[in-house]
XYZ file of C-alpha atoms in Angstrom:
664
model
C 0.000 0.000 0.000
C 1.292 3.433 -0.958
C 1.756 6.242 1.509
C -1.441 8.129 2.242
C -1.851 11.241 0.087
C -1.511 14.444 2.072
C -0.970 17.001 -0.699
C -1.780 16.981 -4.423
C -1.192 19.441 -7.232
C -4.033 20.029 -9.693
C -2.663 20.490 -13.214
C -5.789 22.208 -14.458
C -8.066 25.185 -13.953
C -11.713 26.248 -13.786
C -14.603 24.103 -12.640
C -12.748 20.756 -12.768
C -10.013 22.143 -10.517
C -12.702 23.255 -8.060
C -14.340 19.821 -8.258
C -11.046 18.118 -7.377
C -10.432 20.586 -4.536
C -13.808 19.714 -3.007
C -13.139 15.983 -3.164
C -9.625 16.355 -1.744
C -10.855 18.573 1.083
C -13.439 15.946 2.056
C -10.546 13.485 2.420
C -8.343 15.950 4.349
C -5.890 16.211 1.440
C -4.232 19.610 0.837
C -4.342 21.050 -2.675
C -2.011 23.131 -4.810
C -3.439 25.143 -7.692
C -1.536 26.311 -10.757
C -2.407 29.341 -12.840
C -1.321 31.526 -15.712
C -0.616 35.093 -14.657
C -3.808 36.481 -16.174
C -5.770 34.142 -13.863
C -3.924 34.955 -10.655
C -7.171 35.901 -8.923
C -9.264 33.005 -10.245
C -11.564 31.108 -7.922
C -9.671 27.815 -8.140
C -6.503 29.637 -7.092
C -8.212 31.160 -4.049
C -9.951 27.934 -3.064
C -6.788 25.810 -3.043
C -4.535 25.657 0.012
C -1.522 26.807 -2.036
C -0.879 28.038 -5.545
C 2.016 28.237 -8.000
C 2.258 30.554 -11.011
C 2.998 29.086 -14.440
C 3.934 32.520 -15.750
C 2.565 34.218 -18.849
C 2.084 33.037 -22.384
C 0.157 30.553 -24.476
C -1.168 27.175 -23.413
C 2.141 25.611 -24.431
C 3.861 28.000 -22.037
C 1.460 27.336 -19.165
C -1.081 24.520 -18.797
C 0.583 22.321 -21.445
C 4.109 22.804 -20.087
C 5.168 19.499 -18.512
C 8.408 20.837 -17.050
C 6.637 23.703 -15.280
C 4.018 21.335 -13.846
C 6.664 18.997 -12.462
C 8.625 21.895 -10.981
C 5.463 23.291 -9.398
C 4.774 19.931 -7.751
C 8.329 19.582 -6.480
C 8.390 23.188 -5.287
C 5.167 22.744 -3.326
C 5.982 19.307 -1.948
C 2.949 17.675 -3.588
C 3.054 13.880 -3.595
C 0.751 13.520 -6.586
C -0.671 15.383 -9.583
C -4.296 15.244 -10.700
C -4.499 16.259 -14.383
C -8.292 16.765 -14.530
C -9.544 16.602 -18.127
C -8.088 18.151 -21.276
C -4.637 19.751 -21.225
C -2.084 17.097 -20.121
C -4.567 14.524 -18.831
C -3.968 12.029 -21.680
C -0.285 12.764 -22.316
C 1.818 9.693 -21.527
C 4.922 11.899 -21.479
C 3.452 13.739 -18.510
C 2.837 10.477 -16.648
C 6.406 9.391 -17.420
C 7.788 12.719 -16.192
C 5.815 12.312 -12.957
C 7.254 8.830 -12.427
C 10.798 10.040 -13.091
C 10.318 12.820 -10.519
C 8.879 10.443 -7.917
C 5.411 11.988 -8.187
C 2.215 9.926 -8.354
C 0.187 10.534 -11.520
C -3.501 10.298 -10.635
C -4.546 8.248 -13.609
C -3.558 5.079 -15.470
C 0.014 4.046 -16.209
C 1.974 5.839 -18.922
C 1.835 2.777 -21.169
C -1.969 2.746 -21.047
C -2.024 6.474 -21.819
C 0.311 5.912 -24.743
C -1.880 3.130 -26.129
C -5.223 4.834 -25.628
C -3.842 8.270 -26.459
C -3.088 7.069 -29.970
C -6.608 6.590 -31.294
C -5.523 4.399 -34.205
C -3.576 2.019 -31.953
C -6.477 1.938 -29.502
C -8.812 0.882 -32.315
C -6.467 -1.903 -33.366
C -6.232 -3.072 -29.757
C -10.022 -3.159 -29.396
C -10.344 -4.926 -32.749
C -8.035 -7.692 -31.535
C -10.339 -8.182 -28.550
C -13.281 -8.764 -30.870
C -14.920 -5.409 -30.202
C -16.559 -3.863 -33.303
C -14.396 -1.024 -34.592
C -14.558 1.531 -37.410
C -11.014 1.136 -38.671
C -9.408 4.227 -40.159
C -6.074 5.437 -41.442
C -3.637 8.221 -40.713
C -3.362 10.864 -43.429
C -1.352 14.050 -43.917
C -2.532 17.134 -45.764
C -0.691 17.716 -49.019
C 0.619 14.126 -49.173
C -2.458 12.198 -50.294
C -0.976 10.880 -53.566
C -4.302 9.825 -54.999
C -5.598 8.306 -51.775
C -8.376 10.884 -51.520
C -10.308 9.517 -54.501
C -9.953 5.911 -53.327
C -11.613 6.555 -49.964
C -15.304 6.027 -49.289
C -17.237 9.099 -48.183
C -18.487 10.562 -45.916
C -15.467 10.476 -43.615
C -14.688 11.899 -40.222
C -11.279 13.504 -39.588
C -10.123 13.246 -35.960
C -7.037 14.023 -33.885
C -4.880 10.953 -33.266
C -3.763 12.131 -29.833
C -6.714 13.943 -28.285
C -10.444 13.891 -27.746
C -13.321 16.127 -26.809
C -14.358 16.610 -30.439
C -11.705 19.304 -30.890
C -11.044 19.964 -34.561
C -13.216 17.121 -35.911
C -14.285 17.567 -39.523
C -16.878 15.757 -41.642
C -15.648 15.260 -45.210
C -18.275 14.729 -47.879
C -16.040 14.399 -50.945
C -12.433 14.050 -52.117
C -12.353 17.753 -53.012
C -12.852 18.692 -49.349
C -10.348 16.282 -47.842
C -7.114 18.251 -48.069
C -8.615 21.417 -46.572
C -10.335 19.511 -43.773
C -7.126 17.615 -42.964
C -5.236 20.893 -42.716
C -7.842 22.432 -40.421
C -8.107 19.361 -38.175
C -4.317 18.988 -37.956
C -3.899 22.636 -36.980
C -6.498 22.283 -34.235
C -4.919 19.050 -32.978
C -1.479 20.654 -32.754
C -2.962 23.648 -30.925
C -4.994 21.700 -28.369
C -2.968 18.510 -27.878
C 0.560 19.388 -28.962
C 0.466 16.812 -31.800
C -0.966 17.513 -35.250
C -1.387 13.907 -36.388
C -4.905 13.155 -37.629
C -6.720 10.148 -39.032
C -9.905 9.441 -40.964
C -12.625 6.879 -40.327
C -16.056 6.167 -41.830
C -18.668 8.654 -40.681
C -21.676 6.914 -39.164
C -24.884 8.876 -39.619
C -27.943 8.662 -37.348
C -26.003 7.060 -34.464
C -26.193 7.687 -30.716
C -23.078 8.434 -28.683
C -23.044 6.120 -25.644
C -20.153 5.837 -23.203
C -19.370 3.533 -20.281
C -17.677 4.720 -17.083
C -15.157 2.285 -15.581
C -12.996 2.338 -12.457
C -10.054 0.104 -11.655
C -7.625 -0.100 -8.750
C -4.170 -1.658 -8.387
C -5.500 -4.734 -6.617
C -7.213 -6.236 -9.650
C -10.644 -4.762 -9.018
C -12.398 -3.397 -12.103
C -16.007 -2.209 -12.267
C -18.344 -0.317 -14.540
C -20.715 2.436 -13.391
C -23.121 1.828 -16.266
C -23.502 4.119 -19.254
C -24.159 7.739 -20.247
C -25.833 9.127 -23.342
C -23.920 12.027 -24.915
C -25.701 12.176 -28.265
C -26.705 15.857 -28.237
C -23.638 17.615 -29.647
C -22.788 20.719 -31.629
C -19.613 20.832 -33.721
C -18.893 17.278 -32.471
C -18.746 18.493 -28.865
C -21.233 17.481 -26.188
C -23.651 19.988 -24.675
C -26.205 17.651 -23.042
C -25.441 14.377 -21.252
C -27.614 12.008 -19.271
C -27.430 8.786 -17.303
C -28.548 6.162 -17.866
C -29.121 6.046 -21.631
C -32.868 6.075 -22.247
C -34.493 3.390 -24.413
C -31.245 1.437 -24.752
C -32.099 -2.257 -25.302
C -30.901 -4.430 -22.447
C -28.919 -6.724 -24.745
C -27.061 -3.758 -26.287
C -26.354 -2.289 -22.852
C -24.872 -5.577 -21.678
C -22.623 -5.819 -24.736
C -21.367 -2.255 -24.212
C -20.625 -2.831 -20.530
C -18.803 -6.087 -21.279
C -16.766 -4.489 -24.074
C -15.698 -1.652 -21.763
C -14.683 -4.075 -19.010
C -12.798 -6.195 -21.527
C -10.684 -3.194 -22.540
C -10.079 -2.299 -18.904
C -9.103 -5.829 -17.986
C -6.688 -6.310 -20.899
C -4.890 -3.052 -20.089
C -4.788 -3.647 -16.301
C -6.570 -0.337 -16.060
C -6.287 1.736 -12.885
C -8.150 4.951 -12.240
C -11.240 6.427 -13.885
C -11.791 5.907 -17.587
C -14.518 6.165 -20.183
C -15.038 3.874 -23.169
C -17.003 5.551 -25.962
C -19.199 3.919 -28.598
C -21.431 4.821 -31.522
C -24.712 2.890 -31.411
C -26.809 2.596 -34.566
C -30.631 2.331 -34.581
C -30.469 -1.404 -35.317
C -28.350 -2.024 -32.213
C -24.993 -2.372 -33.948
C -22.271 -0.522 -32.104
C -18.724 0.600 -32.774
C -15.861 1.381 -30.411
C -14.638 4.952 -30.902
C -12.046 5.607 -28.239
C -11.150 5.308 -24.594
C -10.623 8.476 -22.573
C -8.251 7.537 -19.742
C -9.277 10.346 -17.397
C -12.196 11.976 -15.612
C -14.868 13.249 -18.015
C -16.663 16.592 -18.062
C -19.959 14.732 -17.743
C -18.990 12.513 -14.779
C -21.570 14.180 -12.437
C -24.553 12.445 -14.081
C -23.041 9.051 -13.315
C -22.355 10.108 -9.738
C -25.963 11.206 -9.346
C -27.498 7.887 -10.433
C -24.977 5.577 -8.709
C -24.190 7.571 -5.574
C -20.456 7.034 -6.154
C -17.991 9.938 -5.939
C -15.673 9.229 -8.874
C -13.036 11.819 -7.935
C -12.787 10.450 -4.391
C -12.257 6.997 -5.873
C -9.485 8.407 -8.089
C -7.732 9.715 -5.006
C -8.185 6.400 -3.168
C -6.719 4.493 -6.106
C -3.746 6.868 -6.312
C -3.125 6.254 -2.599
C -2.888 2.522 -3.282
C -6.220 1.703 -1.679
C -8.862 -0.618 -3.086
C -12.121 0.612 -4.534
C -14.614 1.330 -1.767
C -17.242 -0.922 -3.385
C -17.686 -3.967 -5.601
C -19.562 -4.440 -8.860
C -22.462 -6.029 -7.004
C -22.809 -2.820 -4.981
C -23.347 -0.674 -8.091
C -26.940 -0.052 -9.081
C -28.849 2.631 -10.923
C -31.414 4.834 -9.257
C -33.347 7.536 -11.070
C -32.128 9.690 -13.948
C -29.699 12.613 -14.229
C -29.188 15.232 -16.930
C -26.335 17.693 -17.390
C -26.245 20.715 -19.683
C -23.170 22.776 -20.443
C -23.659 26.544 -20.499
C -21.141 27.988 -22.932
C -20.041 31.476 -23.962
C -21.064 31.030 -27.578
C -23.491 32.326 -30.168
C -25.770 29.671 -31.709
C -26.671 32.142 -34.480
C -23.007 32.193 -35.555
C -22.463 28.421 -35.674
C -21.734 28.458 -31.914
C -18.730 30.748 -32.280
C -17.303 31.668 -28.858
C -18.267 34.987 -27.301
C -15.429 36.591 -25.395
C -17.245 39.460 -23.667
C -16.912 39.304 -19.851
C -19.767 38.238 -17.599
C -21.103 41.382 -15.895
C -24.016 39.751 -14.075
C -25.177 36.224 -13.363
C -27.707 34.415 -11.237
C -27.477 30.672 -10.675
C -30.353 28.299 -9.967
C -30.886 26.764 -6.542
C -33.428 24.308 -5.115
C -31.201 21.236 -5.023
C -29.727 21.673 -8.510
C -26.097 20.563 -8.746
C -23.793 23.243 -10.133
C -20.235 22.914 -11.387
C -18.865 26.368 -12.205
C -16.026 28.774 -11.591
C -18.207 31.852 -12.025
C -16.882 34.481 -9.687
C -17.054 38.249 -10.128
C -16.309 39.377 -13.684
C -14.846 35.968 -14.512
C -13.306 37.277 -17.713
C -11.435 34.523 -19.565
C -8.574 34.765 -22.016
C -9.028 33.452 -25.537
C -7.019 30.286 -24.900
C -9.360 29.049 -22.207
C -12.472 26.947 -22.421
C -15.737 28.833 -23.074
C -17.568 26.711 -20.472
C -19.458 28.913 -17.991
C -21.232 26.293 -15.921
C -22.557 22.757 -15.833
C -26.107 22.376 -14.530
C -27.070 18.897 -13.297
C -30.566 17.807 -12.305
C -31.716 14.494 -10.843
C -35.171 12.922 -10.879
C -36.835 9.629 -10.195
C -37.467 9.416 -13.950
C -36.135 11.046 -17.109
C -39.224 13.230 -17.356
C -38.685 14.391 -13.763
C -35.060 15.286 -14.487
C -36.089 17.164 -17.649
C -38.777 19.107 -15.759
C -36.276 20.106 -13.077
C -33.795 21.160 -15.759
C -36.430 23.322 -17.434
C -37.025 25.134 -14.146
C -33.287 25.411 -13.395
C -32.585 27.013 -16.773
C -35.467 29.411 -16.195
C -33.737 30.543 -12.984
C -30.333 30.928 -14.636
C -29.340 34.309 -16.048
C -26.007 35.406 -17.545
C -25.402 38.926 -18.899
C -22.427 40.009 -20.974
C -21.365 37.331 -23.440
C -23.607 35.528 -25.871
C -24.522 32.120 -24.436
C -26.286 28.948 -25.504
C -28.747 29.188 -22.581
C -31.834 30.044 -24.629
C -30.924 27.496 -27.245
C -30.690 24.775 -24.581
C -34.077 25.762 -23.174
C -35.594 25.402 -26.620
C -33.692 22.193 -27.411
C -34.829 20.319 -24.314
C -38.481 21.006 -25.155
C -38.179 19.578 -28.666
C -40.439 16.581 -29.203
C -37.573 14.521 -30.626
C -35.431 15.232 -27.568
C -38.248 14.537 -25.120
C -38.887 11.225 -26.918
C -35.140 10.538 -27.213
C -35.440 10.231 -30.994
C -32.052 11.805 -31.661
C -28.641 11.162 -33.214
C -25.255 12.899 -33.158
C -26.052 15.135 -36.155
C -29.471 16.145 -34.810
C -28.451 19.624 -33.650
C -26.723 20.495 -36.905
C -29.661 19.319 -38.984
C -32.286 21.113 -36.895
C -30.306 24.241 -35.982
C -31.965 26.732 -38.354
C -35.413 25.500 -37.419
C -34.547 25.893 -33.738
C -33.161 29.384 -34.302
C -36.276 30.409 -36.200
C -38.380 29.191 -33.291
C -36.265 31.162 -30.845
C -36.619 34.322 -32.917
C -40.384 33.917 -32.921
C -40.358 33.479 -29.148
C -38.252 36.627 -28.780
C -40.723 38.620 -30.839
C -43.505 37.408 -28.553
C -41.877 38.922 -25.437
C -44.069 41.783 -24.200
C -42.450 45.145 -24.961
C -44.820 46.785 -22.461
C -43.333 44.652 -19.667
C -39.826 45.723 -20.689
C -40.862 49.373 -20.830
C -42.502 49.117 -17.418
C -39.418 47.536 -15.854
C -37.132 50.159 -17.357
C -39.415 53.012 -16.297
C -39.262 51.733 -12.755
C -35.471 51.316 -12.751
C -34.666 54.521 -14.601
C -37.289 56.946 -13.309
C -39.660 55.772 -10.593
C -37.256 53.882 -8.373
C -35.392 57.125 -7.794
C -38.551 58.795 -6.558
C -38.953 56.195 -3.830
C -35.493 57.119 -2.593
C -35.782 60.861 -3.162
C -34.734 63.042 -0.240
C -36.421 66.189 -1.550
C -39.984 66.570 -0.193
C -41.224 68.565 -3.225
C -39.862 65.833 -5.525
C -41.642 63.191 -3.472
C -44.974 65.014 -3.549
C -45.036 67.011 -6.743
C -43.334 64.769 -9.274
C -45.909 62.013 -8.849
C -48.874 64.259 -9.667
C -47.945 64.986 -13.266
C -47.915 62.975 -16.440
C -44.465 62.202 -17.795
C -43.602 61.453 -21.391
C -40.260 59.869 -22.221
C -38.602 58.053 -25.080
C -37.157 54.598 -24.497
C -35.216 52.481 -26.982
C -35.505 48.699 -26.857
C -32.496 47.567 -28.851
C -32.969 49.641 -32.051
C -36.689 50.356 -31.706
C -37.777 53.677 -30.156
C -40.982 53.968 -28.094
C -42.732 57.086 -26.831
C -44.184 56.292 -23.409
C -46.439 58.253 -21.084
C -46.704 57.273 -17.433
C -48.486 58.578 -14.350
C -47.402 57.457 -10.905
C -49.053 57.603 -7.502
C -45.911 56.068 -6.037
C -42.858 54.496 -7.559
C -44.204 50.942 -7.469
C -47.681 51.500 -8.970
C -48.258 53.490 -12.143
C -50.215 53.817 -15.351
C -48.292 53.182 -18.560
C -49.449 54.358 -21.970
C -47.637 52.960 -25.010
C -49.215 53.684 -28.377
C -52.983 53.734 -28.010
C -53.045 51.302 -25.049
C -52.943 52.085 -21.327
C -51.822 49.530 -18.760
C -51.954 49.301 -14.987
C -48.539 48.297 -13.649
C -46.967 47.402 -10.332
C -43.306 46.524 -9.805
C -41.724 44.701 -6.890
C -38.021 44.132 -6.283
C -38.054 40.444 -5.371
C -34.278 40.075 -5.078
C -31.066 41.829 -5.989
C -31.341 42.694 -9.676
C -34.635 40.813 -10.035
C -38.055 42.417 -10.515
C -41.586 41.082 -10.641
C -43.588 43.222 -13.039
C -47.361 42.846 -12.746
C -48.995 44.135 -15.906
C -52.767 43.940 -16.015
C -52.627 41.387 -13.200
C -50.154 38.994 -14.876
C -46.711 38.575 -13.277
C -43.486 38.663 -15.282
C -40.007 38.048 -13.858
C -37.234 40.354 -15.064
C -33.511 40.123 -14.361
C -31.541 43.307 -14.942
C -27.983 44.617 -14.950
C -26.236 47.822 -15.908
C -25.048 47.780 -19.477
C -21.271 48.364 -19.727
C -21.736 51.403 -21.988
C -25.264 52.755 -21.624
C -28.635 51.867 -20.215
C -29.489 48.437 -18.888
C -29.773 44.812 -19.877
C -33.230 43.403 -19.190
C -33.765 39.644 -19.259
C -37.339 38.470 -19.919
C -38.038 34.767 -20.472
C -34.300 34.368 -20.972
C -34.121 36.876 -23.838
C -31.766 39.830 -23.389
C -32.821 43.330 -24.406
C -30.758 46.513 -24.297
C -32.782 49.544 -23.126
C -31.705 53.177 -23.110
C -33.410 56.561 -22.837
C -32.231 60.000 -24.002
C -34.410 61.455 -21.201
C -32.110 60.114 -18.479
C -29.098 62.236 -17.593
C -27.104 59.186 -16.561
C -28.041 57.338 -19.733
C -26.615 57.836 -23.193
C -26.361 56.013 -26.466
C -23.163 54.204 -27.308
C -22.009 51.036 -28.980
C -22.531 48.073 -26.695
C -19.382 46.769 -25.101
C -19.064 43.067 -25.627
C -21.507 42.926 -28.521
C -20.014 41.328 -31.562
C -20.723 43.498 -34.601
C -21.197 42.189 -38.072
C -19.940 43.859 -41.220
C -22.425 45.483 -43.561
C -22.129 44.535 -47.203
C -21.022 48.014 -48.237
C -18.420 48.502 -45.504
C -14.773 48.657 -46.517
C -13.352 47.401 -43.229
C -13.677 43.793 -42.080
C -13.447 43.795 -38.285
C -12.824 41.039 -35.773
C -16.037 39.593 -34.318
C -14.314 38.505 -31.087
C -11.133 38.312 -29.023
C -8.628 35.706 -30.165
C -5.523 34.853 -32.153
C -5.084 34.821 -35.943
C -4.075 31.267 -36.886
C -4.577 31.353 -40.656
C -4.898 33.995 -43.386
C -6.338 32.631 -46.624
C -6.159 35.718 -48.860
C -3.447 37.955 -50.267
C -3.034 41.613 -51.191
C -4.889 42.537 -54.419
C -6.746 39.204 -54.486
C -10.278 39.254 -55.901
C -12.699 37.535 -53.521
C -16.335 36.465 -53.559
C -19.022 37.189 -50.998
C -18.831 34.590 -48.210
C -15.259 33.539 -49.019
C -13.105 32.756 -45.959
C -10.624 35.560 -45.318
C -8.910 34.349 -42.152
C -9.343 32.104 -39.119
C -9.378 33.261 -35.497
C -8.784 30.838 -32.628
C -10.718 31.733 -29.506
C -11.433 29.627 -26.437
C -10.503 26.321 -28.092
C -12.581 27.001 -31.198
C -11.715 28.016 -34.750
C -13.842 30.825 -36.194
C -13.953 31.717 -39.877
C -14.181 35.392 -40.836
C -15.790 35.685 -44.261
C -16.094 38.487 -46.772
C -19.345 40.506 -46.613
C -19.260 41.121 -50.377
C -17.369 40.562 -53.575
C -14.328 42.841 -53.486
C -10.589 43.232 -53.840
C -8.185 42.905 -50.905
C -6.698 46.374 -50.449
C -4.654 45.612 -47.336
C -4.310 43.112 -44.505
C -3.833 44.649 -41.065
C -2.845 41.496 -39.171
C -0.588 38.476 -39.531
C -0.651 34.890 -38.320
C -0.077 34.939 -34.566
C -1.587 38.396 -34.027
C -3.840 38.798 -30.993
C -7.044 40.601 -31.933
C -9.948 42.125 -30.012
C -13.592 42.863 -30.731
C -14.015 45.287 -33.697
C -10.293 45.414 -34.407
C -9.734 46.094 -38.164
C -8.486 42.975 -39.930
C -8.763 43.545 -43.668
C -9.531 46.569 -45.870
C -11.607 45.926 -48.972
C -12.039 47.968 -52.123
C -14.478 47.765 -55.005
C -13.578 45.563 -57.917
């Protein structure tokens, strides 16, 4: 038996670092956080018992720097390193470096990481065990030598040494292959430090099912049943649940046995996930094994009652699992959604504006988040804001609780996928679990159209009433001047209020600041407003209650949140209010504009045009990497490239000029 762990270093950041800190604290284990200099005040740094700076720079200089991680552990006296997920968690070189330094790596052995980290070798290994596999082949951009035409399409391009859907590309024809290989390889090198990619057959209409396993160093190996991770955008999960609904018992048994077979043959120790594609007819295919904790591990914990991170720490200490396979059973249903800084209307491109206000749900909902204050993140960090997990006795119960939790959640500042998730979880196909991995992509425009219709249905009178209260009448309640208290309420007041770009002329008459008459157009409404919590109002309009969240807009006016939709309100009749361009909003480029500006913060990783080149409308000009996502900037019109203001490697910010166009 190894020496009991007393101090561990967490080679990660954000919500997973906080999750590990909580588990370690419950076991009386001290924690050491690491951070890049721009995150010196982050919540995971403050929550840990100690912290070590990784300095400034890119991911390769900080969270992907093996030497710095080892030095931080040695400097702090940590006995072990927990890699979390992403970053170095699947890098066998990191596990080897830990062993050489006498540090325990909280995960499987380096040899297992090397095998499973190479997705092609992992497939061959599974194939030899008799597990169904979609065999693929490694390819390099620019060196196809006729292979492109010989392949069967559609194909999926994937990173050989990383997971999480980063950089995956669907290839529909030979003409697309070289460009998709280049893009996927670039993403793989950026996220995993290795640009090798491979292709495999693309299976349409399949579900993504994964099995959680745990193994210790005493020969004990168990499964914790399965999770369904089918709902994905850009090949990355946004909704996960456990167990998988409507999965035939025979298929479930085969998946569990296949996962245990892989674990047994590799003498697996630690937490791992074996991922499969399951077709409608029950056929399944091994995809990969992720030898680490998963983002979605909470749903499995909720339905089994087993703390997976605590078990990781027990295993690393040399202890046996705290339970046996016969002790593992399923109870109820759990669902997790990932709230991201991203804009569904722009193909889920990341939104880098800082969070200036948020409210999280309560009432027994499990939250995994590092939201704290402004919580502004640099472009190299994950756009994940929070994970919301609900549990119910049935799937319908868990969905109902999630619907209420998302109604309580509010985030102001960046674009988020919150509204999209609300809409998605009410879709008949989702409620009936009639989905596949391409479902979101296929239904996206229909979903967005539905959201736009719902936004148009939000009562403008409720928004006007809330803003009148905040901007005008609330001040009267607090007025110190007696004449203002008495006289101001006896007159009619007419003001102009802008909701986004639409201007309204409003007349109101108030007996006190909370009750007033509102006239908008040819209609008059009786209104009362109550402050139910900090930055939350209940607006009663004609006897019907409406909940409004609000925050001060960074430039002018206020954000009002009604039914989850954000509206920007300003008034020229307020001295402390003025019109200005909204900080954090990501402007588009009109077709007749000469300047193409950056839609977000990030780094230029590819420029696809040259000076004096003639381009078409919609043609890709350059690629910006932001928060682990590649974002294409396209031309708003047919034009000629007059000048290029940036170069590969340039850091850019919102609205920064990128390219100057001129008429052809």
